[in-house]
Amino acid sequence: MKKSIMALSATLLLGGAVSAQKVAFEEYNLDNGLHVILQNDPSAPVVITSVMYHVGAKNEDPERTGFAHFFEHLLFEGTENIKRGEWFKIVTGNGGTNNANTTEDRTYYYEVFPSNNLELGLWMESERMLHPVINQIGVDTQNEVVKEEKRLRYDNSPYGQMIPEVKKKMFTNHPYRWTTIGSMDHLDAAKLEEFKDFNKKFYVPNNAVLVVAGDFNAAQTKEWIQKYFGDIKRGATIERETFVEQPITETIKAQFEDSNIQIPMVVAAYRTPSMKTRDARVLDFISTILSDGKSSRLYKKIVDDKKMALQIGAFSYSQEDYGTYILYGLPQAPSTAENLLTEIDAEIVKLQTELISDKELQKLQNKYENQYVNSNASIEGVADNLATYYMLYKDVNLINTEIDIYRTITPEEIRTVAKKYLNPNQRLVLDYVPSPDKAKK
């Protein structure tokens, strides 16, 4: 009884936190098409200025992959008014931090400053948009940086080729078939004018959203935004091609040899719908049921109870157009990759034929309520969410309402979605094995 009372109290407290967490914001457009979102939070004397551009790896020429990620680095090189190598010095010298990241669908830059440096943050982002210096020395410098990143994250990392191999097998037509890091050969072959053209096409106000979140005066902030961004010329309308993948109707079988590993891994990957769909959220629940934490079904059964695997996992690789649901496992001898896949399939069949319990459903909802609160617990999280919901979901208020989707997912939906997407004839099975010289050691 005591445990039940404590659980009820925790649920009520969490519900109160979620209710109190509602994010108030204001949004408008400049004449040049730049979308602006303001979120005022005076609870701490800090402010974030962030810009998200609707350009990612999927917007690249198949013969020039890696451009969007390359620009994540290149646009820190300097501007007409910020000397080369000075960007980070200016930020840190004024008590701030900054960063950027790229996905298949968008590129995101941000600075966090003490509130009294908001104007500086706005000026710097306007400089990045209006006056970037794209020259050969910058391209050559960042080319070496990206090559080192590729070696670290992909080429020399154990299992580092898993995602690239899954992507190229799961997508035959869509640009999701390559990674954001792209091809070093493509970057080496690119001329300076190609980088300038890419910048001119995509890093324009009508392809961007500016978010200011934190402690600021709204009227003054709007004046500064107009001052620094208002005169930037609108870019040409971007024509976006739609890529359609035919359904997978029979198992795709593949093998990849990795010289960085000694233990094989089995991978099962399924193509799933856009992250904007309700089914994608249900697949998030399914991923949590199967492999999130040591109490998850796969971990408890295959790792803890049967001692068949050293590691087991599953995750949804959510994207704007399509997603990929990936399951993986590292077998522990004498078990094999085939044994692991049999056990994984058995758990999927359970989800397809049996309803999860009310207790499991409540656990899922509590976990996602907690994630929701945490994602909006900092101005960095709020700014990222506001930009993402505008740019990729076309609904900024999802920052307040997406949790309602998760709250209303039912056991019946979980069963239906598992039946719809997670069948053997709809997947890739990748045997990710040590290269022969490693296997002998």
XYZ file of C-alpha atoms in Angstrom:
441
model
C 0.000 0.000 0.000
C 2.830 2.360 0.903
C 4.450 1.768 -2.511
C 1.129 2.442 -4.243
C 0.687 5.720 -2.376
C 4.250 6.772 -3.230
C 3.721 5.877 -6.887
C 0.468 7.842 -6.966
C 2.174 10.837 -5.365
C 4.988 10.692 -7.922
C 2.483 10.540 -10.774
C 0.563 13.537 -9.421
C 3.745 15.526 -8.956
C 4.898 14.662 -12.451
C 1.543 15.606 -13.887
C 1.765 18.956 -12.113
C 5.230 19.538 -13.508
C 4.076 18.774 -17.018
C 1.091 21.055 -16.698
C 3.278 23.866 -15.376
C 5.800 23.291 -18.144
C 3.662 24.787 -20.903
C 5.842 26.886 -23.165
C 4.478 30.288 -24.185
C 5.906 31.743 -27.396
C 5.336 34.368 -30.053
C 6.041 33.910 -33.762
C 6.044 36.159 -36.813
C 7.687 36.579 -40.217
C 10.013 39.238 -41.565
C 9.364 40.533 -45.072
C 12.297 38.465 -46.401
C 10.649 35.242 -45.224
C 12.675 34.673 -42.040
C 10.421 33.078 -39.440
C 10.988 34.367 -35.904
C 9.987 32.661 -32.653
C 10.399 34.405 -29.288
C 10.130 32.563 -25.980
C 10.527 34.750 -22.910
C 11.779 33.089 -19.724
C 13.228 35.511 -17.137
C 13.991 32.763 -14.617
C 17.738 32.987 -15.331
C 19.822 35.833 -16.833
C 20.753 33.921 -19.989
C 19.526 33.962 -23.571
C 19.969 31.745 -26.625
C 20.006 32.873 -30.232
C 19.598 30.005 -32.658
C 19.004 29.597 -36.367
C 17.819 26.404 -38.038
C 18.095 26.056 -41.808
C 15.932 23.598 -43.721
C 18.898 21.920 -45.358
C 20.469 18.588 -44.532
C 22.125 15.647 -46.204
C 18.990 14.834 -48.205
C 19.309 18.143 -50.101
C 22.694 17.282 -51.568
C 23.729 16.253 -55.070
C 24.374 12.466 -54.991
C 27.830 13.274 -56.435
C 28.518 15.888 -53.758
C 27.424 14.298 -50.497
C 28.533 15.764 -47.191
C 27.943 19.413 -48.111
C 25.373 20.216 -45.392
C 27.561 18.771 -42.643
C 30.580 20.511 -44.184
C 28.751 23.842 -43.879
C 28.104 23.146 -40.215
C 31.882 23.597 -39.876
C 32.535 26.057 -42.703
C 30.176 28.764 -41.448
C 32.272 29.166 -38.303
C 35.291 30.147 -40.414
C 34.459 33.838 -40.318
C 32.534 36.624 -42.015
C 33.282 39.983 -43.582
C 33.212 41.480 -40.079
C 34.427 38.539 -37.975
C 38.011 37.611 -38.787
C 38.965 34.037 -39.491
C 39.450 32.116 -36.243
C 37.762 34.803 -34.125
C 34.224 33.367 -33.869
C 34.821 31.160 -30.833
C 37.043 33.780 -29.169
C 34.259 36.362 -29.386
C 31.714 33.949 -27.914
C 33.847 32.722 -25.017
C 35.240 36.199 -24.384
C 31.699 37.401 -23.769
C 30.775 34.581 -21.406
C 28.990 32.442 -23.982
C 28.997 29.027 -25.551
C 28.029 27.919 -29.043
C 27.664 24.868 -31.218
C 26.015 23.452 -34.326
C 24.730 20.127 -35.608
C 23.437 18.627 -38.841
C 21.002 15.842 -39.698
C 19.596 14.502 -42.936
C 16.857 17.155 -42.719
C 18.219 20.375 -41.177
C 21.248 22.312 -39.891
C 21.195 24.113 -36.534
C 23.462 26.831 -35.100
C 23.204 28.487 -31.688
C 24.879 30.713 -29.098
C 24.077 30.976 -25.392
C 25.042 34.274 -23.772
C 24.406 36.212 -20.590
C 21.261 38.253 -21.249
C 23.166 41.504 -21.705
C 24.846 40.054 -24.813
C 21.691 39.234 -26.762
C 22.449 41.881 -29.370
C 25.850 40.314 -29.945
C 24.284 36.897 -30.541
C 21.793 38.306 -33.038
C 24.520 40.209 -34.873
C 26.711 37.095 -35.125
C 23.916 34.948 -36.568
C 23.003 37.697 -39.027
C 26.667 37.853 -40.045
C 26.675 34.109 -40.648
C 23.612 34.465 -42.882
C 24.579 37.689 -44.692
C 28.374 37.881 -44.858
C 29.995 34.438 -44.668
C 33.493 34.280 -46.099
C 33.761 31.163 -48.242
C 37.290 30.919 -49.588
C 39.764 28.184 -50.458
C 41.712 28.337 -47.208
C 38.521 27.822 -45.202
C 37.385 24.954 -47.410
C 40.787 23.263 -47.216
C 40.973 23.676 -43.430
C 37.514 22.290 -42.769
C 38.049 19.468 -45.245
C 40.796 18.155 -42.992
C 38.595 18.617 -39.904
C 35.760 16.629 -41.492
C 38.129 13.881 -42.620
C 39.397 13.483 -39.074
C 35.814 13.386 -37.767
C 34.956 10.662 -40.281
C 37.984 8.606 -39.248
C 37.049 8.972 -35.575
C 33.298 8.360 -35.811
C 33.058 5.909 -38.692
C 36.254 4.466 -40.157
C 38.165 3.629 -36.966
C 35.245 3.174 -34.565
C 34.009 -0.335 -33.671
C 30.677 -0.901 -35.435
C 31.053 2.584 -36.930
C 29.792 1.430 -40.331
C 26.543 -0.012 -39.019
C 24.349 3.026 -39.721
C 25.936 3.759 -43.131
C 25.421 0.142 -44.197
C 21.813 0.099 -43.000
C 21.041 3.359 -44.801
C 22.460 2.293 -48.153
C 20.520 -0.994 -48.042
C 17.214 0.448 -46.778
C 16.998 3.315 -49.268
C 17.588 2.911 -52.984
C 15.999 6.132 -54.264
C 15.778 8.568 -51.351
C 18.849 10.638 -50.344
C 18.590 9.083 -46.888
C 20.744 6.370 -48.449
C 23.908 8.278 -47.526
C 25.154 9.629 -44.185
C 25.468 13.263 -43.172
C 29.268 12.941 -43.106
C 29.105 12.151 -46.818
C 31.935 11.147 -49.098
C 35.438 12.548 -48.694
C 36.041 11.962 -52.407
C 33.054 14.194 -53.169
C 34.337 16.969 -50.906
C 37.836 16.686 -52.376
C 36.467 16.961 -55.910
C 34.202 19.952 -55.213
C 35.226 23.347 -56.581
C 35.023 26.526 -54.523
C 32.140 27.799 -56.657
C 30.081 24.732 -55.724
C 30.351 25.609 -52.053
C 29.390 29.207 -52.785
C 26.374 28.067 -54.810
C 25.241 25.724 -52.023
C 25.428 28.593 -49.546
C 23.537 30.960 -51.823
C 20.762 28.430 -52.340
C 20.084 27.202 -48.814
C 21.445 29.611 -46.168
C 18.880 32.307 -46.815
C 16.231 33.897 -44.566
C 13.253 32.267 -46.292
C 14.781 28.847 -45.562
C 15.415 29.534 -41.882
C 13.842 30.030 -38.481
C 15.370 32.285 -35.827
C 14.600 31.439 -32.204
C 15.377 33.701 -29.250
C 14.684 32.111 -25.876
C 15.470 33.182 -22.336
C 15.636 36.495 -20.502
C 15.075 39.443 -22.858
C 12.927 42.488 -23.530
C 10.580 41.620 -26.389
C 10.236 45.103 -27.869
C 13.984 45.720 -27.897
C 14.631 42.243 -29.286
C 12.257 42.804 -32.190
C 14.048 46.053 -33.030
C 17.407 44.291 -33.070
C 16.034 41.425 -35.188
C 14.719 43.903 -37.749
C 17.997 45.844 -37.642
C 20.261 42.838 -38.231
C 18.088 40.478 -40.287
C 15.499 42.705 -41.950
C 17.691 43.869 -44.836
C 19.016 40.423 -45.760
C 17.698 39.614 -49.208
C 15.232 36.808 -49.672
C 16.685 33.821 -51.506
C 15.230 32.148 -54.568
C 12.375 29.741 -53.885
C 13.798 26.287 -53.235
C 12.288 23.543 -55.353
C 12.155 20.370 -53.241
C 11.964 17.011 -54.946
C 9.849 14.237 -53.460
C 11.521 10.824 -53.267
C 9.384 7.711 -52.897
C 10.630 4.296 -51.813
C 8.786 1.168 -52.838
C 7.695 -1.029 -49.902
C 10.060 -3.792 -48.822
C 8.231 -7.052 -49.489
C 10.918 -9.656 -48.887
C 13.870 -9.876 -46.517
C 16.993 -8.049 -47.660
C 20.059 -10.026 -46.593
C 23.502 -8.454 -46.426
C 26.873 -8.827 -44.773
C 29.539 -6.318 -43.817
C 33.067 -7.017 -42.591
C 34.548 -4.610 -40.042
C 38.259 -4.718 -39.223
C 37.632 -2.807 -35.974
C 35.627 -5.537 -34.225
C 36.107 -9.067 -32.886
C 32.495 -9.858 -31.919
C 29.830 -10.124 -34.641
C 26.599 -8.154 -34.494
C 23.245 -8.970 -35.999
C 21.096 -6.075 -37.211
C 17.440 -6.108 -38.219
C 16.164 -2.867 -39.732
C 12.662 -1.876 -40.841
C 11.610 1.145 -42.892
C 9.017 3.205 -41.019
C 6.912 6.319 -41.713
C 7.766 9.985 -41.224
C 8.450 11.140 -37.672
C 5.435 13.447 -38.079
C 3.027 10.507 -38.028
C 1.265 8.995 -35.049
C 2.660 5.580 -35.980
C 6.188 6.929 -35.489
C 5.320 7.824 -31.890
C 3.861 4.357 -31.345
C 7.126 2.884 -32.644
C 8.931 4.979 -30.022
C 6.857 3.165 -27.405
C 7.675 -0.187 -28.998
C 11.385 0.605 -28.932
C 11.148 1.463 -25.237
C 9.266 -1.749 -24.450
C 11.817 -3.885 -26.237
C 15.146 -2.410 -25.265
C 15.133 0.736 -23.128
C 16.948 -0.188 -19.928
C 17.690 -3.374 -18.059
C 14.030 -4.021 -17.307
C 13.114 -4.004 -21.015
C 11.865 -7.231 -22.574
C 14.843 -7.967 -24.807
C 17.503 -7.100 -22.260
C 15.883 -9.033 -19.438
C 15.246 -12.127 -21.539
C 18.289 -12.328 -23.809
C 21.031 -10.688 -21.740
C 20.011 -11.325 -18.130
C 18.024 -14.560 -18.147
C 19.361 -16.566 -21.080
C 22.877 -15.030 -21.177
C 22.726 -15.189 -24.990
C 24.001 -11.682 -25.718
C 26.530 -9.198 -24.438
C 24.332 -6.354 -25.595
C 20.918 -5.886 -27.145
C 19.180 -2.759 -28.337
C 16.579 -1.091 -30.515
C 15.918 2.483 -31.576
C 13.850 4.519 -34.007
C 15.934 6.594 -36.412
C 13.283 9.268 -36.953
C 13.416 11.574 -39.970
C 11.221 14.031 -41.843
C 10.296 11.794 -44.794
C 10.887 8.211 -43.616
C 12.230 6.555 -40.510
C 14.210 3.417 -39.820
C 13.608 1.115 -36.874
C 16.805 -0.717 -35.971
C 17.301 -3.731 -33.686
C 20.773 -5.070 -32.946
C 22.521 -7.615 -30.750
C 26.000 -8.909 -29.932
C 25.795 -12.687 -29.396
C 27.627 -14.346 -26.527
C 29.087 -17.755 -27.351
C 27.838 -20.386 -27.864
C 24.844 -18.352 -29.073
C 24.926 -17.104 -32.655
C 23.512 -14.143 -34.542
C 20.789 -16.464 -35.851
C 19.856 -17.488 -32.295
C 19.565 -13.845 -31.285
C 17.360 -13.004 -34.236
C 15.043 -15.886 -33.344
C 14.665 -14.565 -29.789
C 14.121 -10.992 -31.001
C 11.453 -12.166 -33.429
C 9.691 -14.062 -30.653
C 9.354 -10.852 -28.625
C 8.071 -8.958 -31.654
C 5.464 -11.666 -32.250
C 4.326 -11.206 -28.644
C 3.782 -7.510 -29.294
C 1.876 -8.387 -32.470
C -0.423 -10.864 -30.766
C -0.717 -9.827 -27.110
C -1.708 -6.532 -25.513
C 0.785 -4.969 -23.138
C -0.405 -4.691 -19.543
C -1.823 -1.551 -17.954
C 1.274 -1.489 -15.756
C 3.591 -1.467 -18.774
C 1.522 1.244 -20.429
C 1.673 3.410 -17.301
C 5.437 2.917 -17.126
C 5.766 4.052 -20.734
C 3.628 7.119 -20.192
C 5.568 8.075 -17.057
C 8.871 7.756 -18.925
C 7.706 9.951 -21.794
C 6.212 12.521 -19.409
C 9.612 12.692 -17.737
C 11.407 13.042 -21.082
C 9.002 15.813 -22.051
C 9.727 17.781 -18.902
C 13.470 17.310 -19.268
C 13.505 18.341 -22.931
C 11.983 21.705 -21.985
C 13.944 22.186 -18.773
C 16.617 24.419 -20.329
C 16.533 27.280 -22.802
C 18.729 25.212 -25.106
C 16.138 22.443 -25.143
C 13.237 24.846 -25.608
C 14.937 26.679 -28.496
C 15.833 23.437 -30.267
C 12.290 22.103 -29.858
C 10.656 25.318 -31.085
C 12.862 25.409 -34.174
C 12.369 21.713 -34.916
C 8.595 21.753 -34.523
C 8.349 24.744 -36.834
C 10.815 23.576 -39.457
C 10.135 19.859 -39.695
C 6.644 19.397 -38.242
C 5.037 22.696 -39.353
C 3.399 23.039 -35.930
C 5.305 24.994 -33.267
C 2.699 24.275 -30.605
C 3.680 20.606 -30.643
C 6.139 21.721 -27.987
C 3.074 21.744 -25.739
C 0.831 19.132 -27.343
C 3.037 16.284 -28.610
C 2.992 14.742 -25.135
C -0.798 14.389 -25.535
C -0.199 12.070 -28.487
C 1.929 9.791 -26.323
C -0.627 9.966 -23.499
C -3.360 8.628 -25.784
C -1.477 5.692 -27.330
C -3.296 2.459 -26.502
C -2.181 -1.172 -26.142
C -4.275 -1.959 -29.214
C -2.346 0.620 -31.252
C 0.959 -0.852 -30.130
C -0.169 -4.279 -31.302
C -1.472 -2.898 -34.621
C 1.674 -0.902 -35.406
C 3.919 -3.850 -34.561
C 1.887 -5.960 -37.017
C 2.030 -3.238 -39.656
C 5.763 -2.549 -39.762
C 7.762 -5.255 -37.977
C 7.424 -8.348 -40.150
C 10.326 -10.500 -41.425
C 9.500 -9.829 -45.083
C 9.719 -6.051 -44.501
C 13.266 -5.809 -43.205
C 16.972 -5.844 -43.772
C 18.985 -8.488 -41.918
C 22.605 -7.402 -41.767
C 25.317 -9.748 -40.523
C 27.945 -7.339 -39.255
C 31.019 -9.488 -38.769
C 34.735 -9.151 -38.029
C 36.987 -9.113 -41.064
C 38.687 -12.514 -41.563
C 42.007 -11.414 -40.026
C 40.190 -10.251 -36.862
C 38.081 -13.386 -36.661
C 41.225 -15.522 -36.424
C 42.589 -13.651 -33.396
